[in-house]
Short mmCIF file of C-alpha atoms and ligand atoms in Angstrom, two decimals:
data_model
loop_
_atom_site.label_atom_id
_atom_site.label_comp_id
_atom_site.label_asym_id
_atom_site.label_seq_id
_atom_site.Cartn_x
_atom_site.Cartn_y
_atom_site.Cartn_z
CA MET O 1386 -4.33 9.38 24.53
CA TYR O 1387 -5.49 5.62 22.35
CA PRO O 1388 -8.86 3.84 22.03
CA ASP O 1389 -9.97 0.84 22.08
CA VAL O 1390 -10.99 -0.38 18.80
CA LEU O 1391 -13.78 -1.14 17.51
CA LEU O 1392 -15.85 -2.94 14.83
CA PHE O 1393 -17.48 -1.25 12.74
CA ILE O 1394 -20.99 -2.75 10.88
CA ASP O 1395 -24.84 -0.73 9.05
CA GLY O 1396 -23.56 2.20 10.68
CA LYS O 1397 -22.74 1.43 13.94
CA TRP O 1398 -18.93 1.17 16.42
CA ARG O 1399 -19.50 -2.11 18.27
CA PRO O 1400 -18.07 -4.88 19.57
CA SER O 1401 -16.89 -8.06 18.14
CA LEU O 1402 -20.57 -11.04 19.64
CA SER O 1403 -18.20 -13.20 21.06
CA GLY O 1404 -16.13 -10.28 22.78
CA ARG O 1405 -13.36 -11.19 22.21
CA THR O 1406 -10.51 -8.52 21.36
CA LEU O 1407 -6.59 -8.50 20.43
CA PRO O 1408 -3.99 -6.33 21.83
CA VAL O 1409 -2.60 -3.33 20.25
CA ILE O 1410 1.46 -2.72 20.93
CA ASN O 1411 3.16 0.47 20.45
CA PRO O 1412 5.84 -1.24 18.82
CA ALA O 1413 8.15 2.11 20.21
CA THR O 1414 7.62 1.03 23.41
CA GLU O 1415 6.46 -2.34 23.98
CA ASP O 1416 3.51 -1.49 26.10
CA VAL O 1417 0.20 -2.74 25.34
CA ILE O 1418 -1.85 1.21 24.35
CA GLY O 1419 -4.79 -1.15 23.89
CA SER O 1420 -6.75 -3.69 22.59
CA VAL O 1421 -9.45 -3.73 18.56
CA ALA O 1422 -12.13 -5.96 18.42
CA HIS O 1423 -12.26 -9.15 17.01
CA ALA O 1424 -15.17 -10.61 15.06
CA ASN O 1425 -16.13 -14.51 13.81
CA THR O 1426 -17.50 -15.30 11.67
CA ASP O 1427 -21.85 -14.22 12.92
CA ASP O 1428 -19.48 -10.54 13.06
CA LEU O 1429 -18.83 -10.97 9.60
CA ASP O 1430 -22.46 -12.42 8.21
CA LEU O 1431 -23.59 -9.07 9.86
CA ALA O 1432 -21.22 -7.45 7.57
CA LEU O 1433 -21.86 -9.59 4.52
CA GLU O 1434 -25.97 -7.97 5.75
CA ALA O 1435 -24.95 -5.05 5.47
CA ALA O 1436 -22.98 -4.40 2.64
CA ARG O 1437 -25.42 -6.34 0.64
CA LYS O 1438 -27.88 -4.40 2.29
CA GLY O 1439 -25.79 -0.68 1.31
CA PHE O 1440 -25.79 -1.88 -1.98
CA ALA O 1441 -28.79 -1.15 -3.05
CA VAL O 1442 -28.32 2.31 -1.38
CA TRP O 1443 -25.92 3.51 -2.84
CA ARG O 1444 -26.08 1.94 -6.17
CA LYS O 1445 -28.29 4.77 -6.75
CA VAL O 1446 -27.48 7.80 -5.67
CA PRO O 1447 -26.58 10.40 -7.92
CA ALA O 1448 -22.77 10.53 -8.88
CA TYR O 1449 -22.77 13.82 -7.81
CA GLU O 1450 -24.75 13.51 -3.92
CA ARG O 1451 -21.81 10.15 -3.12
CA ALA O 1452 -18.95 13.05 -4.48
CA LYS O 1453 -19.76 15.80 -2.25
CA ILE O 1454 -20.13 12.59 0.83
CA LEU O 1455 -16.43 12.00 -0.11
CA ARG O 1456 -15.20 15.54 -0.24
CA LYS O 1457 -16.81 16.46 2.87
CA ALA O 1458 -14.51 13.31 4.65
CA GLY O 1459 -11.26 14.35 3.17
CA GLU O 1460 -11.76 17.64 4.35
CA LEU O 1461 -12.54 16.08 8.18
CA MET O 1462 -9.97 13.69 7.68
CA ARG O 1463 -7.63 16.59 7.67
CA GLN O 1464 -8.72 18.75 10.09
CA ARG O 1465 -8.54 15.73 12.34
CA ALA O 1466 -4.52 14.75 11.17
CA PRO O 1467 -2.71 16.07 13.74
CA GLU O 1468 -4.43 13.45 16.38
CA ILE O 1469 -5.16 10.84 14.04
CA GLY O 1470 -1.64 10.84 13.38
CA ARG O 1471 -0.20 10.66 16.48
CA PHE O 1472 -2.84 7.01 16.62
CA LEU O 1473 -1.03 6.40 13.52
CA THR O 1474 2.78 6.42 15.46
CA LEU O 1475 1.38 4.96 18.67
CA GLU O 1476 0.64 1.87 17.16
CA GLN O 1477 2.64 1.45 13.03
CA GLY O 1478 6.10 3.90 15.39
CA LYS O 1479 6.79 5.85 11.90
CA PRO O 1480 7.24 9.19 12.25
CA LEU O 1481 4.96 11.42 13.80
CA ALA O 1482 4.83 14.00 10.54
CA GLU O 1483 4.84 10.93 8.13
CA ALA O 1484 1.78 10.01 10.46
CA THR O 1485 0.21 12.93 9.84
CA ALA O 1486 0.71 14.03 6.47
CA GLU O 1487 -1.23 10.31 5.20
CA ALA O 1488 -3.59 11.44 7.13
CA MET O 1489 -3.94 14.73 5.61
CA GLY O 1490 -3.06 12.18 2.45
CA ALA O 1491 -6.32 10.12 2.33
CA GLY O 1492 -8.33 13.92 2.09
CA ASP O 1493 -6.36 14.01 -1.72
CA ASN O 1494 -6.47 10.60 -2.77
CA LEU O 1495 -10.81 11.83 -1.16
CA ASP O 1496 -10.47 14.90 -3.94
CA TRP O 1497 -9.62 12.35 -6.45
CA PHE O 1498 -11.95 9.71 -5.91
CA ALA O 1499 -15.11 12.47 -5.47
CA GLY O 1500 -14.04 13.79 -8.60
CA GLU O 1501 -14.00 10.09 -10.50
CA ALA O 1502 -17.59 10.24 -9.24
CA SER O 1503 -18.19 12.18 -11.96
CA ARG O 1504 -16.00 11.34 -14.64
CA ALA O 1505 -17.38 7.53 -14.81
CA TYR O 1506 -18.96 8.27 -17.98
CA GLY O 1507 -19.95 5.21 -21.06
CA ARG O 1508 -20.04 5.61 -23.86
CA VAL O 1509 -22.52 5.40 -27.73
CA ILE O 1510 -21.06 3.46 -30.22
CA PRO O 1511 -22.64 4.97 -33.92
CA ALA O 1512 -25.19 1.98 -34.50
CA ARG O 1513 -26.57 0.28 -37.75
CA GLY O 1514 -29.47 0.76 -38.26
CA GLU O 1515 -32.32 3.68 -37.23
CA GLY O 1516 -33.15 4.57 -34.86
CA ILE O 1517 -30.90 2.50 -32.72
CA TYR O 1518 -28.93 3.16 -29.40
CA GLN O 1519 -25.71 1.16 -28.38
CA LEU O 1520 -24.88 2.30 -24.93
CA VAL O 1521 -22.23 2.04 -22.56
CA ILE O 1522 -22.76 1.46 -19.01
CA LYS O 1523 -20.62 1.03 -16.09
CA GLU O 1524 -22.68 0.01 -13.23
CA PRO O 1525 -20.92 -1.10 -9.82
CA VAL O 1526 -19.47 -4.38 -9.31
CA GLY O 1527 -21.54 -4.31 -6.04
CA PRO O 1528 -19.97 -5.11 -2.82
CA VAL O 1529 -15.74 -5.20 -2.34
CA ALA O 1530 -14.00 -6.98 0.34
CA ALA O 1531 -11.17 -5.36 1.25
CA PHE O 1532 -7.40 -5.95 2.79
CA THR O 1533 -5.13 -3.99 3.52
CA PRO O 1534 -1.87 -3.42 5.78
CA TRP O 1535 -0.19 -2.73 8.29
CA ASN O 1536 2.01 -0.05 6.55
CA PHE O 1537 0.49 2.33 5.04
CA PRO O 1538 -2.34 1.97 7.55
CA VAL O 1539 -4.38 4.56 7.00
CA ALA O 1540 -3.42 5.18 3.47
CA GLN O 1541 -3.46 1.56 2.48
CA VAL O 1542 -8.22 1.67 3.13
CA ASN O 1543 -7.94 4.58 1.40
CA LYS O 1544 -7.58 4.14 -1.32
CA LYS O 1545 -9.50 0.69 -1.83
CA VAL O 1546 -12.27 2.09 0.28
CA ALA O 1547 -12.20 5.72 -1.71
CA ALA O 1548 -12.48 4.22 -5.36
CA ALA O 1549 -14.99 1.72 -4.37
CA LEU O 1550 -17.38 3.90 -2.65
CA ALA O 1551 -16.61 6.69 -5.39
CA ALA O 1552 -18.28 3.78 -8.39
CA GLY O 1553 -20.82 3.08 -6.47
CA CYS O 1554 -20.15 -0.39 -4.73
CA SER O 1555 -19.87 -1.16 -1.03
CA VAL O 1556 -17.24 -2.37 1.23
CA ILE O 1557 -16.08 -4.59 4.33
CA VAL O 1558 -12.39 -3.82 5.16
CA LYS O 1559 -10.02 -5.54 7.55
CA ALA O 1560 -7.77 -3.24 8.07
CA PRO O 1561 -4.73 -4.57 10.10
CA GLU O 1562 -5.27 -5.89 13.97
CA GLU O 1563 -1.56 -4.42 14.50
CA THR O 1564 -2.64 -0.57 13.90
CA PRO O 1565 -6.09 -0.86 14.41
CA ALA O 1566 -6.97 3.07 15.90
CA SER O 1567 -6.01 5.59 12.78
CA PRO O 1568 -8.39 3.23 9.69
CA ALA O 1569 -10.80 2.64 12.29
CA GLU O 1570 -11.25 7.37 12.18
CA LEU O 1571 -10.75 6.80 8.26
CA ILE O 1572 -13.96 5.35 8.60
CA ARG O 1573 -15.71 7.25 10.90
CA ALA O 1574 -15.19 10.23 8.87
CA TYR O 1575 -16.86 8.56 5.91
CA ASP O 1576 -19.57 8.16 8.82
CA ASP O 1577 -19.70 11.82 9.77
CA ALA O 1578 -19.41 13.28 6.20
CA GLY O 1579 -23.02 11.73 5.41
CA LEU O 1580 -22.12 7.44 4.38
CA PRO O 1581 -25.80 6.12 4.95
CA PRO O 1582 -25.07 2.54 7.13
CA GLY O 1583 -24.05 -0.21 5.14
CA VAL O 1584 -21.76 1.19 2.48
CA LEU O 1585 -18.99 1.08 4.20
CA ASN O 1586 -17.55 -2.03 7.02
CA LEU O 1587 -14.91 -2.30 8.77
CA VAL O 1588 -14.00 -5.50 10.72
CA TYR O 1589 -10.88 -7.27 12.02
CA GLY O 1590 -9.12 -10.46 13.32
CA VAL O 1591 -7.65 -13.33 12.03
CA PRO O 1592 -6.48 -12.63 8.41
CA ALA O 1593 -7.32 -15.09 6.30
CA GLU O 1594 -10.48 -16.75 8.31
CA ILE O 1595 -11.56 -13.60 7.25
CA SER O 1596 -11.12 -13.73 3.96
CA GLU O 1597 -11.56 -16.84 3.11
CA TYR O 1598 -14.63 -16.58 4.76
CA LEU O 1599 -15.39 -13.33 2.57
CA ILE O 1600 -13.43 -14.39 -0.98
CA PRO O 1601 -15.90 -17.51 -1.95
CA HIS O 1602 -19.52 -15.78 -0.22
CA PRO O 1603 -22.28 -14.81 -3.35
CA ILE O 1604 -22.15 -10.78 -2.07
CA ILE O 1605 -18.65 -10.18 -2.75
CA ARG O 1606 -18.41 -9.38 -6.26
CA LYS O 1607 -15.13 -8.29 -5.91
CA MET O 1608 -10.83 -7.89 -3.47
CA SER O 1609 -8.58 -6.10 -3.64
CA PHE O 1610 -5.29 -6.87 -1.41
CA THR O 1611 -2.45 -5.32 -0.35
CA GLY O 1612 0.29 -7.83 1.04
CA SER O 1613 3.12 -10.03 0.26
CA THR O 1614 3.29 -11.58 -2.52
CA ALA O 1615 3.41 -15.22 -1.68
CA VAL O 1616 0.06 -13.54 -0.03
CA GLY O 1617 -1.72 -11.88 -2.66
CA LYS O 1618 -1.28 -15.60 -4.91
CA HIS O 1619 -3.48 -17.46 -2.12
CA LEU O 1620 -6.88 -15.41 -2.16
CA ALA O 1621 -5.75 -14.62 -5.90
CA ALA O 1622 -5.65 -18.38 -6.32
CA MET O 1623 -9.49 -18.20 -3.89
CA ALA O 1624 -10.93 -15.74 -5.98
CA GLY O 1625 -10.25 -17.42 -9.50
CA ALA O 1626 -11.75 -20.82 -7.87
CA HIS O 1627 -14.82 -18.15 -7.21
CA MET O 1628 -15.13 -15.74 -10.38
CA LYS O 1629 -14.42 -12.97 -7.91
CA ARG O 1630 -13.05 -10.54 -10.12
CA CYS O 1631 -9.83 -8.44 -7.61
CA THR O 1632 -6.28 -6.25 -7.82
CA MET O 1633 -3.58 -7.37 -5.96
CA GLU O 1634 -1.30 -4.87 -4.93
CA LEU O 1635 2.45 -7.13 -3.81
CA GLY O 1636 5.61 -6.17 -3.07
CA GLY O 1637 8.67 -5.45 -4.33
CA HIS O 1638 12.23 -5.56 -4.42
CA SER O 1639 12.59 -1.93 -6.27
CA PRO O 1640 16.49 -1.32 -8.74
CA ALA O 1641 17.08 1.32 -7.90
CA ILE O 1642 20.13 3.37 -10.97
CA VAL O 1643 22.82 5.51 -10.61
CA PHE O 1644 24.14 6.16 -13.34
CA ASP O 1645 27.48 8.06 -13.70
CA ASP O 1646 26.62 10.98 -15.03
CA CYS O 1647 23.10 12.06 -13.07
CA ASP O 1648 23.61 14.79 -10.89
CA PHE O 1649 25.61 13.19 -7.32
CA ASP O 1650 24.20 14.88 -4.11
CA ALA O 1651 20.55 15.26 -5.62
CA THR O 1652 20.30 11.82 -6.39
CA MET O 1653 21.74 10.68 -2.70
CA LYS O 1654 19.82 13.12 -0.83
CA LEU O 1655 16.94 11.90 -3.22
CA LEU O 1656 17.62 8.29 -1.75
CA SER O 1657 19.28 8.17 1.35
CA GLY O 1658 15.83 9.84 2.47
CA ALA O 1659 14.03 6.80 0.31
CA LYS O 1660 15.22 3.60 1.62
CA TYR O 1661 14.94 4.23 5.34
CA ARG O 1662 11.58 5.93 5.36
CA ASN O 1663 9.24 4.59 7.08
CA ALA O 1664 11.46 1.46 8.42
CA GLY O 1665 12.00 0.53 4.43
CA GLN O 1666 8.30 -0.62 5.76
CA VAL O 1667 7.51 0.17 1.70
CA CYS O 1668 6.78 -1.63 -0.62
CA VAL O 1669 8.35 0.17 -3.19
CA SER O 1670 10.69 1.06 -0.81
CA PRO O 1671 14.65 0.88 -3.73
CA THR O 1672 16.37 -2.09 -2.50
CA ARG O 1673 18.84 -2.87 -5.24
CA LEU O 1674 21.10 0.42 -6.14
CA LEU O 1675 22.66 -0.23 -8.31
CA VAL O 1676 25.77 2.74 -8.87
CA GLN O 1677 27.62 3.02 -12.54
CA GLU O 1678 31.56 1.53 -11.86
CA LYS O 1679 33.26 5.42 -11.66
CA VAL O 1680 30.29 6.85 -8.87
CA TYR O 1681 30.69 3.49 -7.19
CA GLU O 1682 32.94 3.68 -4.40
CA ASN O 1683 32.89 7.94 -3.39
CA PHE O 1684 28.20 5.96 -3.10
CA VAL O 1685 29.03 3.76 -0.72
CA GLU O 1686 31.56 6.00 0.85
CA LYS O 1687 28.84 9.09 1.01
CA PHE O 1688 25.78 6.37 1.27
CA VAL O 1689 26.83 4.68 4.33
CA ALA O 1690 28.02 8.15 6.63
CA ALA O 1691 23.94 9.51 5.40
CA ALA O 1692 23.15 5.77 6.67
CA LYS O 1693 24.75 6.09 10.22
CA GLN O 1694 23.09 10.19 10.46
CA VAL O 1695 19.47 8.48 10.29
CA LYS O 1696 17.62 9.71 13.76
CA VAL O 1697 15.72 6.67 14.45
CA GLY O 1698 14.37 7.11 18.16
CA ASP O 1699 10.18 6.46 19.15
CA GLY O 1700 8.51 8.84 16.29
CA MET O 1701 6.15 10.23 18.69
CA GLU O 1702 9.59 12.60 20.34
CA GLN O 1703 10.58 15.61 17.86
CA GLY O 1704 13.42 14.85 15.70
CA THR O 1705 12.92 11.20 14.54
CA GLN O 1706 14.09 9.88 11.42
CA MET O 1707 12.75 6.06 11.47
CA GLY O 1708 11.14 5.08 14.42
CA PRO O 1709 11.05 1.57 15.00
CA MET O 1710 9.98 -1.03 13.19
CA ALA O 1711 6.38 -2.08 13.19
CA ASN O 1712 6.52 -5.14 15.03
CA GLY O 1713 8.80 -7.77 16.22
CA ARG O 1714 8.13 -9.82 12.64
CA ARG O 1715 10.26 -7.14 10.40
CA ILE O 1716 13.93 -7.89 13.53
CA THR O 1717 13.47 -10.69 13.57
CA ALA O 1718 13.40 -10.96 9.16
CA MET O 1719 15.66 -8.89 9.17
CA GLU O 1720 18.13 -10.11 11.94
CA ALA O 1721 17.66 -12.97 9.78
CA PHE O 1722 18.33 -11.81 6.14
CA ILE O 1723 21.38 -9.79 6.89
CA GLY O 1724 23.12 -13.31 9.04
CA ASP O 1725 22.60 -15.13 5.75
CA ALA O 1726 23.83 -12.82 3.47
CA VAL O 1727 27.24 -12.20 5.56
CA LYS O 1728 26.42 -16.09 6.02
CA HIS O 1729 27.50 -16.05 2.35
CA GLY O 1730 29.79 -13.73 2.07
CA ALA O 1731 28.68 -9.56 1.48
CA THR O 1732 30.15 -6.91 3.68
CA LEU O 1733 28.14 -5.39 5.88
CA ARG O 1734 29.10 -1.45 6.10
CA THR O 1735 27.20 -0.36 9.22
CA GLY O 1736 23.62 -1.93 11.05
CA GLY O 1737 23.07 -4.84 10.84
CA LYS O 1738 21.84 -5.10 14.22
CA ARG O 1739 18.54 -4.42 16.19
CA ILE O 1740 18.85 -1.20 18.56
CA GLY O 1741 18.38 -1.83 22.45
CA ASN O 1742 16.20 -4.31 23.62
CA LYS O 1743 13.06 -2.13 24.45
CA GLY O 1744 10.92 -1.35 20.93
CA PHE O 1745 11.86 -2.60 17.36
CA TYR O 1746 14.55 -0.51 16.42
CA PHE O 1747 16.94 -1.03 13.94
CA GLU O 1748 19.56 0.22 12.67
CA PRO O 1749 19.75 1.34 8.97
CA THR O 1750 22.32 -0.63 7.29
CA VAL O 1751 24.72 -1.72 4.16
CA LEU O 1752 25.49 -4.43 2.29
CA THR O 1753 28.28 -4.54 -0.47
CA ASP O 1754 29.06 -7.42 -2.27
CA VAL O 1755 26.03 -9.58 -1.68
CA PRO O 1756 26.41 -12.67 -3.61
CA MET O 1757 23.46 -14.22 -6.35
CA ASP O 1758 22.10 -17.38 -3.39
CA ALA O 1759 21.69 -15.07 -1.02
CA ARG O 1760 18.05 -15.16 -0.04
CA ILE O 1761 17.69 -10.83 0.58
CA MET O 1762 18.93 -10.73 -3.56
CA HIS O 1763 15.57 -12.76 -4.19
CA GLU O 1764 13.49 -11.82 -1.05
CA GLU O 1765 12.16 -8.86 -0.28
CA PRO O 1766 13.57 -7.18 2.75
CA PHE O 1767 10.73 -5.16 3.39
CA GLY O 1768 12.70 -3.00 6.12
CA PRO O 1769 16.39 -0.74 6.33
CA VAL O 1770 18.78 -2.18 4.52
CA ALA O 1771 20.03 -1.46 0.93
CA LEU O 1772 21.71 -4.01 -1.12
CA ILE O 1773 24.62 -1.71 -2.94
CA ALA O 1774 26.01 -2.60 -6.58
CA PRO O 1775 27.97 -2.05 -9.57
CA PHE O 1776 26.73 -2.50 -11.94
CA ARG O 1777 29.46 -1.54 -16.74
CA ASP O 1778 26.20 -0.49 -18.98
CA LEU O 1779 22.95 -0.26 -19.32
CA ASP O 1780 22.40 -3.41 -20.94
CA GLU O 1781 24.29 -5.47 -17.57
CA VAL O 1782 22.16 -3.68 -15.73
CA VAL O 1783 18.88 -3.63 -17.18
CA THR O 1784 19.23 -7.28 -17.41
CA GLU O 1785 19.94 -6.82 -13.34
CA ALA O 1786 16.66 -4.99 -12.67
CA ASN O 1787 14.49 -7.23 -15.01
CA ARG O 1788 16.07 -10.60 -12.65
CA LEU O 1789 13.20 -10.64 -10.01
CA PRO O 1790 9.97 -11.92 -10.47
CA TYR O 1791 8.58 -9.44 -8.94
CA GLY O 1792 7.99 -5.83 -11.00
CA LEU O 1793 6.15 -3.10 -8.81
CA ALA O 1794 8.59 -0.39 -9.61
CA ALA O 1795 12.52 1.28 -9.43
CA TYR O 1796 13.74 4.65 -9.64
CA ALA O 1797 16.65 6.31 -12.40
CA TYR O 1798 19.25 8.62 -12.37
CA THR O 1799 20.66 9.78 -15.34
CA ARG O 1800 21.46 13.77 -17.32
CA SER O 1801 21.05 11.90 -20.35
CA VAL O 1802 17.40 11.79 -22.24
CA LYS O 1803 19.05 8.97 -23.97
CA THR O 1804 19.87 6.66 -21.02
CA ALA O 1805 16.98 7.86 -19.40
CA THR O 1806 14.27 6.18 -22.37
CA ALA O 1807 15.44 3.64 -23.00
CA LEU O 1808 15.16 2.61 -18.85
CA ALA O 1809 12.01 3.75 -18.91
CA ASP O 1810 11.55 1.73 -21.93
CA ARG O 1811 13.72 -1.06 -20.72
CA VAL O 1812 12.64 -2.46 -17.52
CA GLU O 1813 9.83 -4.13 -15.91
CA THR O 1814 7.87 -2.20 -13.67
CA GLY O 1815 4.44 -1.12 -13.50
CA GLN O 1816 6.37 2.90 -12.52
CA ILE O 1817 9.57 4.09 -12.87
CA THR O 1818 10.62 7.67 -11.08
CA ILE O 1819 13.39 9.39 -13.33
CA ASN O 1820 15.67 11.53 -11.52
CA HIS O 1821 12.68 12.35 -8.97
CA HIS O 1822 10.25 10.66 -6.43
CA GLY O 1823 6.84 10.92 -7.87
CA PHE O 1824 4.98 7.61 -6.99
CA ALA O 1825 1.79 7.27 -5.30
CA LEU O 1826 0.11 10.35 -5.53
CA PRO O 1827 -4.61 10.14 -6.39
CA GLU O 1828 -3.81 11.45 -9.81
CA VAL O 1829 -1.13 8.87 -10.80
CA PRO O 1830 -1.94 5.22 -11.47
CA PHE O 1831 0.16 2.90 -8.99
CA GLY O 1832 0.06 -0.60 -9.73
CA GLY O 1833 2.83 -4.12 -10.53
CA VAL O 1834 3.50 -6.52 -12.64
CA LYS O 1835 4.31 -9.77 -12.97
CA ASP O 1836 4.30 -11.21 -8.88
CA SER O 1837 3.58 -8.10 -8.43
CA GLY O 1838 0.47 -8.47 -8.80
CA TYR O 1839 -2.10 -6.67 -11.20
CA GLY O 1840 -4.23 -2.93 -11.60
CA SER O 1841 -4.33 -0.64 -11.30
CA GLU O 1842 -4.77 2.22 -7.55
CA GLY O 1843 -5.49 6.33 -8.50
CA GLY O 1844 -5.48 8.11 -11.68
CA ALA O 1845 -8.29 7.14 -13.76
CA GLU O 1846 -7.52 3.04 -13.47
CA GLY O 1847 -8.36 3.65 -9.91
CA ILE O 1848 -12.23 3.01 -10.33
CA GLU O 1849 -11.71 1.62 -13.33
CA PRO O 1850 -11.95 -1.87 -10.90
CA TYR O 1851 -15.11 -1.49 -8.92
CA PHE O 1852 -17.04 -0.88 -12.50
CA VAL O 1853 -18.52 -4.16 -14.72
CA THR O 1854 -19.60 -2.95 -18.38
CA LYS O 1855 -23.10 -2.96 -19.39
CA PHE O 1856 -23.66 -3.09 -23.48
CA VAL O 1857 -27.65 -1.74 -23.96
CA THR O 1858 -29.25 -1.18 -27.43
CA GLN O 1859 -32.69 0.06 -27.96
CA ALA O 1860 -34.60 0.63 -30.58
CA SER O 1861 -38.00 3.05 -30.79
CA ALA O 1862 -40.57 0.34 -30.18
P1 NAD P 518 2.15 -11.86 5.84
O1 NAD P 518 2.40 -12.01 4.82
O2 NAD P 518 1.48 -12.74 6.71
O3 NAD P 518 1.10 -10.26 6.12
C1 NAD P 518 0.68 -8.58 5.39
C2 NAD P 518 -0.48 -8.75 5.36
O4 NAD P 518 -1.39 -9.65 4.77
C3 NAD P 518 -1.72 -8.38 6.77
O5 NAD P 518 -1.78 -6.95 6.52
C4 NAD P 518 -1.76 -9.43 6.60
O6 NAD P 518 -3.01 -8.88 8.20
C5 NAD P 518 -2.57 -9.65 6.23
N1 NAD P 518 -2.53 -11.01 4.90
C6 NAD P 518 -1.27 -12.75 6.21
N2 NAD P 518 -2.00 -13.51 5.72
C7 NAD P 518 -3.76 -12.86 4.65
C8 NAD P 518 -4.39 -13.68 4.65
N3 NAD P 518 -4.96 -15.33 4.61
N4 NAD P 518 -5.85 -13.13 4.50
C9 NAD P 518 -6.08 -12.12 4.09
N5 NAD P 518 -4.96 -11.46 4.89
C10 NAD P 518 -4.14 -11.41 5.03
O7 NAD P 518 3.27 -10.64 6.33
P2 NAD P 518 3.17 -8.97 7.29
O8 NAD P 518 4.59 -9.80 8.53
O9 NAD P 518 2.39 -8.76 8.15
O10 NAD P 518 4.64 -8.71 7.03
C11 NAD P 518 5.04 -9.53 6.46
C12 NAD P 518 5.72 -8.73 4.56
O11 NAD P 518 4.30 -8.88 4.17
C13 NAD P 518 5.87 -7.90 3.97
O12 NAD P 518 8.04 -9.08 3.72
C14 NAD P 518 5.46 -7.69 3.00
O13 NAD P 518 6.38 -8.70 1.13
C15 NAD P 518 4.89 -7.98 3.12
N6 NAD P 518 3.50 -6.70 3.66
C16 NAD P 518 3.79 -5.72 2.01
C17 NAD P 518 2.65 -4.41 2.39
C18 NAD P 518 2.88 -3.72 0.68
O14 NAD P 518 2.40 -2.94 1.31
N7 NAD P 518 3.05 -4.42 -0.50
C19 NAD P 518 2.59 -2.93 3.15
C20 NAD P 518 2.85 -4.86 4.43
C21 NAD P 518 3.35 -6.50 4.42
#
């Protein structure tokens, strides 16, 4: 049904040296379904040595050959997606169709980065003297430490690993302890595709222990993290202290801006679907739904009705639209956010409570009239809660959209080209999607500004953080 998950170091699956494991819990039932090996520093030393050796081998493999291995791993992910999707749903909770699509999507991402490996051109700069060649060469930065979260356990690992390997780096990835089997199957696909030993290593353990050991370590040349802004700032400071390059994909509090002149029904369908996807545990989840005055009341009424219709249940059951939250911490967090908002005067339009007492189910929730002193107006809720508020005009809504230090994503709906252009220009985010939802495809850049982090994953930008630039100038002897 569900595997006991091991570490993968130097091309071998093995338990931790201490034999320690952590239990894995199905959030739909709270049953222990398996275990995951728990690395300590002795295991990390082995992974570091493997990554050092692996880098020496992999950097010399021609991009054309690296691309073939990545494409093969992508094919294997597509073939194995139904089984990997099942593991993902059992450990994380999301509906099976979404979990299987995530595993299938790994194939697209691998195809993209296979292509990027071959497109990593340098350049030739015209020289001032005869017989001189000035070359700019992209070289892989070196062994990478990657840290990824539990909300998209396959996709988050794959974004980092595929880009790093395409560039010629080796990787140690600390994947999420709570959802370990699906990312382990991704690593297995890379291994089965023919990756040399040591190039890709997988560990689990206490996140802070692992990051504090790996980031300062001289073998590691770059780190990449996806998770909360608070942890990201801590890790970025550590990386800075040790002069390590880093990519930070952090939290968000996305505004979704609905103008009077939008296609109302299409907007409603898009937004109600997006809000409750993965139980709101999505860094680009639309959180502040800002609706222009004329359509506000109608929007709230229809959105509440849509929230009530969402079928919450075990992700393994046919027809489930929203699974449980991924862990018990999210239930506590939701109760605290909503309790605090209501205490400060917010109106609870629907939801607001845990469902039952077995499994981490939470009601799709809508709050309106949320005052500025409520925590949820400032902190990322990371759950199935929509905050709906009215606005008058463009200037007012842009000010509200830009109010927070977050700058990950924004959504907008309008038939006016003038308004759409003004929003694209004035909203301070790394990405904005207008009149449709189009984030996070392999071929487009994904990343935040301000406290949402720096660096891009995806697109032509996605491979760049894994390169350093070398300048070579050469005259004929
Ligand atoms: P958390 O902040 O403790 O952990 C978030 C992720 O960071 C986890 O994967 C965890 O393993 C990792 N992490 C935590 N401390 C670390 C450290 N010192 N070194 C390395 N990795 C570390 O909280 P949580 O309860 O797991 O998740 C809740 C919050 O995390 C949410 O409110 C949300 O803001 C954020 N989060 C964001 C994303 C995202 O896609 N950006 C994904 C998951 C969680």
